[in-house]
Tab-separated table of C-alpha atoms in Angstrom:
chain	number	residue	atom	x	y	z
A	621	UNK	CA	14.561	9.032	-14.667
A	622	UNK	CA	15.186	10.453	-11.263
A	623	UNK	CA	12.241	11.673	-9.253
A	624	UNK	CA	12.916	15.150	-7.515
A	625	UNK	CA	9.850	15.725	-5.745
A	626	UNK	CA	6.081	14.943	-5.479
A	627	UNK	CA	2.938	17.380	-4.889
A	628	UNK	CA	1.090	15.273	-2.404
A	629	UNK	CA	1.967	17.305	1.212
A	630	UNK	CA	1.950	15.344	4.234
A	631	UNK	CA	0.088	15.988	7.908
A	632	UNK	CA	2.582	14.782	10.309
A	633	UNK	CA	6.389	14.346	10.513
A	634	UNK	CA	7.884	11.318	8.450
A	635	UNK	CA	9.923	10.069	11.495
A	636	UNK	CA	10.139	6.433	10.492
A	637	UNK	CA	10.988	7.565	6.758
A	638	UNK	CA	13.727	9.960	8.067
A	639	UNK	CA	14.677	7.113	10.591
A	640	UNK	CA	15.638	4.313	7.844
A	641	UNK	CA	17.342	6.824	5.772
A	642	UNK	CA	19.590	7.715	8.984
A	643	UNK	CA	20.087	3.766	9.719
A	644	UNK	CA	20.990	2.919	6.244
A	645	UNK	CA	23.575	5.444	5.352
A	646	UNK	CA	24.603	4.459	9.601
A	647	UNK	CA	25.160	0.966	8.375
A	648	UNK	CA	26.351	2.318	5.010
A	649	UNK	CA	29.667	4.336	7.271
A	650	UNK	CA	29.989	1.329	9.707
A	651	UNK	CA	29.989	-0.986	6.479
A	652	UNK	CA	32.846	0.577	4.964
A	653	UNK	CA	34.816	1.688	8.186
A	654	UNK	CA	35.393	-2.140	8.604
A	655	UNK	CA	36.807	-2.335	4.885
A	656	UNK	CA	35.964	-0.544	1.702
A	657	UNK	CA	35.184	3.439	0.940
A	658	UNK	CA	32.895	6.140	0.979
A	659	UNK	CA	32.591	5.766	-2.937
A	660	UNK	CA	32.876	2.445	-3.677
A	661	UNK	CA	30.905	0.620	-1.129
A	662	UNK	CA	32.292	-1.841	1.664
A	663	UNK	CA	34.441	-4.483	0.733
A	664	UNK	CA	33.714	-8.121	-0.142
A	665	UNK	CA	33.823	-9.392	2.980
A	666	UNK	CA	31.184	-7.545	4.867
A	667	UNK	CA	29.206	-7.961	1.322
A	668	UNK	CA	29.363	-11.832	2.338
A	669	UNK	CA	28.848	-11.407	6.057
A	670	UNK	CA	25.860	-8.951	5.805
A	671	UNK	CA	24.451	-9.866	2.222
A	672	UNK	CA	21.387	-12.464	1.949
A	673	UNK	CA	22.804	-15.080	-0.040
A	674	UNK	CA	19.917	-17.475	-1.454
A	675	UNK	CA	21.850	-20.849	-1.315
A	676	UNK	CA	22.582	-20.171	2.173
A	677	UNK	CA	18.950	-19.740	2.768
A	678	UNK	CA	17.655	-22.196	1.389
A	679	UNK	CA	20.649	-25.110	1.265
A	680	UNK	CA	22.131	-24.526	5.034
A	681	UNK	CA	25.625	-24.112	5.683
A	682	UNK	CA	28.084	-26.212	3.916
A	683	UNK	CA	27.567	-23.696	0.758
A	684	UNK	CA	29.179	-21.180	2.635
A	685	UNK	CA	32.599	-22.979	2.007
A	686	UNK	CA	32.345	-22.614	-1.988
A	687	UNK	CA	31.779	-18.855	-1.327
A	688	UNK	CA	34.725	-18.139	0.662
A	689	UNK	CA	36.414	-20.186	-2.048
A	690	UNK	CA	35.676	-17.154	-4.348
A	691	UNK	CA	37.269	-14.138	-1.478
A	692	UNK	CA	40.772	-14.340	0.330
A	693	UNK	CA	38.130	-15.336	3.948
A	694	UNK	CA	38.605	-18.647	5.744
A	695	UNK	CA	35.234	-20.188	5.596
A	696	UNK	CA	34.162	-20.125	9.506
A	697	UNK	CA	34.263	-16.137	9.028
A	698	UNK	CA	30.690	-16.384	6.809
A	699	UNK	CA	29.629	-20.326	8.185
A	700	UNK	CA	29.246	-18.455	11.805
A	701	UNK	CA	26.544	-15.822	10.372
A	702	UNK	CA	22.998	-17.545	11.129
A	703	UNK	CA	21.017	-16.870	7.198
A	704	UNK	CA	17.584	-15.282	9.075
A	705	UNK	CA	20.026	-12.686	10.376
A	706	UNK	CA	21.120	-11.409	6.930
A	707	UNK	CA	17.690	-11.103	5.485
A	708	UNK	CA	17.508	-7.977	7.569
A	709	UNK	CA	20.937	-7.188	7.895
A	710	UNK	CA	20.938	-6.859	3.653
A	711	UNK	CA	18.524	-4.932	3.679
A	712	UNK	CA	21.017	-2.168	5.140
A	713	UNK	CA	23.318	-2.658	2.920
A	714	UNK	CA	24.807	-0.766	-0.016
A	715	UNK	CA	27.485	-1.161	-2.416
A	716	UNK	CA	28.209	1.845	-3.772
A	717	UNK	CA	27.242	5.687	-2.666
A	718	UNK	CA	25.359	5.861	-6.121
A	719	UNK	CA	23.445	2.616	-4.529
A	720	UNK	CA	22.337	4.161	-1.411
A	721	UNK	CA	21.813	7.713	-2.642
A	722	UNK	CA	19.095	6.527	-5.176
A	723	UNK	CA	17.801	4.092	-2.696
A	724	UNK	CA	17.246	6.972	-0.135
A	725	UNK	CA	16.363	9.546	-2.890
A	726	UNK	CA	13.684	7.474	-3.912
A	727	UNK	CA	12.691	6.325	-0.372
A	728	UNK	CA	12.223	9.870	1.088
A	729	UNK	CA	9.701	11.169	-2.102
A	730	UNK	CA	7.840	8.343	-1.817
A	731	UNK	CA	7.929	6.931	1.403
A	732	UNK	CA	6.949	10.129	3.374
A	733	UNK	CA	3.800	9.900	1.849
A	734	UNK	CA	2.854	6.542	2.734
A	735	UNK	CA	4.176	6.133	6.216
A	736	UNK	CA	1.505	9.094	6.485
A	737	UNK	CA	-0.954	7.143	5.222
A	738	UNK	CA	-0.989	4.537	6.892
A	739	UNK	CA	1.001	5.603	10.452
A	740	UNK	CA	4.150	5.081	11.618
A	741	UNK	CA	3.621	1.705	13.397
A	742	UNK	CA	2.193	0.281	10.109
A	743	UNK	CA	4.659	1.650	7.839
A	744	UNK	CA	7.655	-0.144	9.663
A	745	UNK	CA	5.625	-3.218	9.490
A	746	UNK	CA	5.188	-2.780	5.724
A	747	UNK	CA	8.643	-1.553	5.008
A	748	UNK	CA	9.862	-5.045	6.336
A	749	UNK	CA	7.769	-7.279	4.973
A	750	UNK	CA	8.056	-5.626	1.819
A	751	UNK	CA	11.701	-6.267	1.714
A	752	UNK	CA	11.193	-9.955	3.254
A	753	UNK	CA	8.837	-10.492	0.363
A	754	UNK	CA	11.293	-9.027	-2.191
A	755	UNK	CA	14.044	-11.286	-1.120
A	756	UNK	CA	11.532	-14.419	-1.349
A	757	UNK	CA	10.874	-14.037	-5.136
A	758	UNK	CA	14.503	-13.437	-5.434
A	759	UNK	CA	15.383	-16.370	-3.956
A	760	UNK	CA	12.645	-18.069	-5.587
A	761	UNK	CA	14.030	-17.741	-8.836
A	762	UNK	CA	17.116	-18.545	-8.066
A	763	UNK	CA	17.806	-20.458	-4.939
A	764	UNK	CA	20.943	-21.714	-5.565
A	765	UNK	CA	23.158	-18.414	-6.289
A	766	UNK	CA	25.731	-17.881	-4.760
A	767	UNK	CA	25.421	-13.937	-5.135
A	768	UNK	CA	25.082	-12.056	-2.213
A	769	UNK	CA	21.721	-10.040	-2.685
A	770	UNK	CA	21.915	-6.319	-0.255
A	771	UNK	CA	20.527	-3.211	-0.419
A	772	UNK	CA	16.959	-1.686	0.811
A	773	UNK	CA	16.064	-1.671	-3.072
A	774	UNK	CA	13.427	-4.338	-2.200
A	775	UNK	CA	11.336	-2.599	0.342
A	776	UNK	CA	11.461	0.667	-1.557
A	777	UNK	CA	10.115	-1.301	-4.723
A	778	UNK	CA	6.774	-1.778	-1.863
A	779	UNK	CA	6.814	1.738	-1.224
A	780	UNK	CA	6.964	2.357	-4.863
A	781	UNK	CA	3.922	-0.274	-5.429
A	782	UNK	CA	2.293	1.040	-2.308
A	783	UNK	CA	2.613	5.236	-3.395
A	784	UNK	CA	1.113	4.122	-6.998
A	785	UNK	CA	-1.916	2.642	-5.375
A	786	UNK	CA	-2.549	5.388	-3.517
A	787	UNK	CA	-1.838	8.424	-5.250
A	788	UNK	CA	-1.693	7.121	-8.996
A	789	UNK	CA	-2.407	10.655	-10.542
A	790	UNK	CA	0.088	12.497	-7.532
A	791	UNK	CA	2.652	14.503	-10.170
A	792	UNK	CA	6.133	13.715	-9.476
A	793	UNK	CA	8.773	16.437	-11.004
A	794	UNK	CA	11.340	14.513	-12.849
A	795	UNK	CA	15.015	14.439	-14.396
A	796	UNK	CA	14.995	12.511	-17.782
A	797	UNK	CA	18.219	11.704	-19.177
A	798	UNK	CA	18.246	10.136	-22.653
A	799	UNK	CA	21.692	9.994	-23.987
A	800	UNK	CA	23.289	13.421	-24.883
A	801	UNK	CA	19.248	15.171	-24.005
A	802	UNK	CA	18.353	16.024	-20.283
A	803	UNK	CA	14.941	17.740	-19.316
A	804	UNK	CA	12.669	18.228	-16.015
A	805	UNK	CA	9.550	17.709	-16.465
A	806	UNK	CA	6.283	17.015	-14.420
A	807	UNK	CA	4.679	13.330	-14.688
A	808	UNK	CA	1.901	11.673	-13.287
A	809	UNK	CA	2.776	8.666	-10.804
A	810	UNK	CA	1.482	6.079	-12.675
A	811	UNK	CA	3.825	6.909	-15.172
A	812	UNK	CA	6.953	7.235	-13.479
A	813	UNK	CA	6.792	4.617	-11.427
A	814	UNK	CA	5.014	2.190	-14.028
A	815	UNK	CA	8.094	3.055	-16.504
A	816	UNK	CA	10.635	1.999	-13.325
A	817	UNK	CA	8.041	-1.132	-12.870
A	818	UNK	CA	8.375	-1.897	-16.656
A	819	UNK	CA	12.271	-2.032	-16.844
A	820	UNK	CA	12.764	-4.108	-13.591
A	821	UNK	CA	10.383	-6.975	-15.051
A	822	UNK	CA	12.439	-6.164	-18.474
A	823	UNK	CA	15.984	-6.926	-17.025
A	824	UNK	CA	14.752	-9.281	-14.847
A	825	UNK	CA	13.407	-11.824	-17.744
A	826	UNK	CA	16.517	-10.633	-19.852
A	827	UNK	CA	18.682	-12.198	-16.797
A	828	UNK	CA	16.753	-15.561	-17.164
A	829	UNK	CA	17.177	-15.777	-20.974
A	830	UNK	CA	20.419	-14.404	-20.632
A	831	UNK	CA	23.354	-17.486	-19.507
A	832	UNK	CA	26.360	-15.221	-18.728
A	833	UNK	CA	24.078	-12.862	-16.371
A	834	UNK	CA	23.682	-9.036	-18.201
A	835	UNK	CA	22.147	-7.563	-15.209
A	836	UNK	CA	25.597	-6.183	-13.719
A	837	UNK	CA	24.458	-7.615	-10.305
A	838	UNK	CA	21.483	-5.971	-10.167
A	839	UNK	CA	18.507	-8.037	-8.174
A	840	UNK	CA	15.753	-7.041	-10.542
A	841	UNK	CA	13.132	-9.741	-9.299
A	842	UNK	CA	13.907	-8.393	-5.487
A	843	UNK	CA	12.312	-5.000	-7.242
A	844	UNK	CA	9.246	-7.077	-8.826
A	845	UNK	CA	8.476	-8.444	-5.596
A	846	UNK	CA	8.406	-5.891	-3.068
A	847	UNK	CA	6.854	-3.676	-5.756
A	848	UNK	CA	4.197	-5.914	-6.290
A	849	UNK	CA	3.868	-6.548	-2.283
A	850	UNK	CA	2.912	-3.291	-2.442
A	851	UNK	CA	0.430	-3.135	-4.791
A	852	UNK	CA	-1.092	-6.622	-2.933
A	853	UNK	CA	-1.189	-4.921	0.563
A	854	UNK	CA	-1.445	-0.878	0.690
A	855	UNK	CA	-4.879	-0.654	0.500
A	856	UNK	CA	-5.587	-2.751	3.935
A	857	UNK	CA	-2.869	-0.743	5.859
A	858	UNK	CA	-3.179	3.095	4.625
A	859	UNK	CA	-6.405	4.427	6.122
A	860	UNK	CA	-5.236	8.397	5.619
A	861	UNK	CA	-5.386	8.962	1.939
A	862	UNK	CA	-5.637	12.615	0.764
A	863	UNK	CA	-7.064	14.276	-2.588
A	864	UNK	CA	-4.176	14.885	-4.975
A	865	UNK	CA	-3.688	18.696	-5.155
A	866	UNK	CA	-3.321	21.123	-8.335
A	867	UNK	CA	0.215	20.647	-10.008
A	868	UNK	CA	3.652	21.663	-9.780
A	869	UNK	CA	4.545	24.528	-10.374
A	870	UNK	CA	7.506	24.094	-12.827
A	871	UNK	CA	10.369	26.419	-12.223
């Protein structure tokens, strides 16, 4: 499913919204201008340098060898990257121009809507902690991988959890795709984004029962957690919650 718009309007600008969305797909050119491309993402090693790798987090340094072990790098390339740096810096990062564009799709429905909720100030706040807390269950579950976790996935899973608080019964217009059949049609929040809910915690606990790792890479539990960060804290930061209006119109 891919969400195309929403019917809750907003009072003010979305500054901060339209500001991450700017510094991701900044970090996303940067990213690849040092080694990769515009399709396929930046190469492996600013994946290492940039990506929040949970055995570096929560081991130290010496880790840091076995990684380069797996790249052509010499080891002091990653070793000189302090680990609280790159659980910001990976939150800016993308692999792929499908990864970011979904990321930022999803961020700019949802996120307008809650920055104006709850201010601009606040939002920020929230956006980060959301994606700190999104990393911490990821790590949590499995500190020592050596898999560099990036992407803003994280804190948009808060701004997901957040939006569904406050505007459970908002319609979102949305593209289904199910196999050869493809539709638009007009579903409540609640259900949208408690489907996408449903089928991180799926693939998450199929990862855990699942020894040669199905999920393609994907950090499902970073999703869980900053969607359920969300859920835990929107109501004590948005003070500016509107009445849901009529529907869509469906064209």
């Amino acid at each position: 499913m891919i969400p195309i718009k929403d019917n809750i309007p907003t009072d003010g600008f979305p500054f901060v919204t339209l500001g991450l969305i700017l510094a991701n797909v900044i970090v996303y050119l940067l990213a690849i201008r040092h080694g990769g491309n515009v399709i396929g993402g930046p190469d492996t090693q600013e994946v290492l340098m940039y990506g929040a790798v949970p055995r570096f987090l929560t081991h130290g340094g010496p880790h840091c060898f076995a990684i380069a072990q797996q790249t052509v790098l010499e080891p002091p390339t990653i070793c000189n990257k302090p680990a609280i740096e790159t659980v910001f810096t990976s939150m800016f990062m993308h692999g792929s121009i499908l990864h970011i564009g979904g990321n930022m799709l999803f961020l700019w429905i949802f996120g307008n809507n809650v920055e104006d909720a709850m201010g601009p100030f606040k939002f920020i706040l929230f956006y980060l902690a959301a994606g700190i807390g999104a990393l911490a269950l990821q790590v949590a579950i499995d500190p020592s991988s050596t898999a560099p976790t990036i992407g803003a996935s994280g804190a948009i899973a808060g701004v997901l959890g957040g939006y569904i608080v406050l505007y459970p019964r908002a319609r979102v217009l949305t593209f289904v795709f199910i196999v050869l059949f493809f539709t638009v049609i007009e579903l409540p929040a609640y259900v949208m984004l408690g489907i996408w809910f449903a089928e991180q915690a799926v693939f998450g606990a199929s990862n855990l029962t699942n020894p040669t790792g199905g999920g393609g890479g994907v950090a499902y539990f970073a999703h869980v957690g900053g969607f359920v960060f969300g859920l835990l804290t929107i109501r004590v930061l948005a003070t500016h919650v509107k009445q849901v209006p009529p529907r869509l119109p469906v064209y």
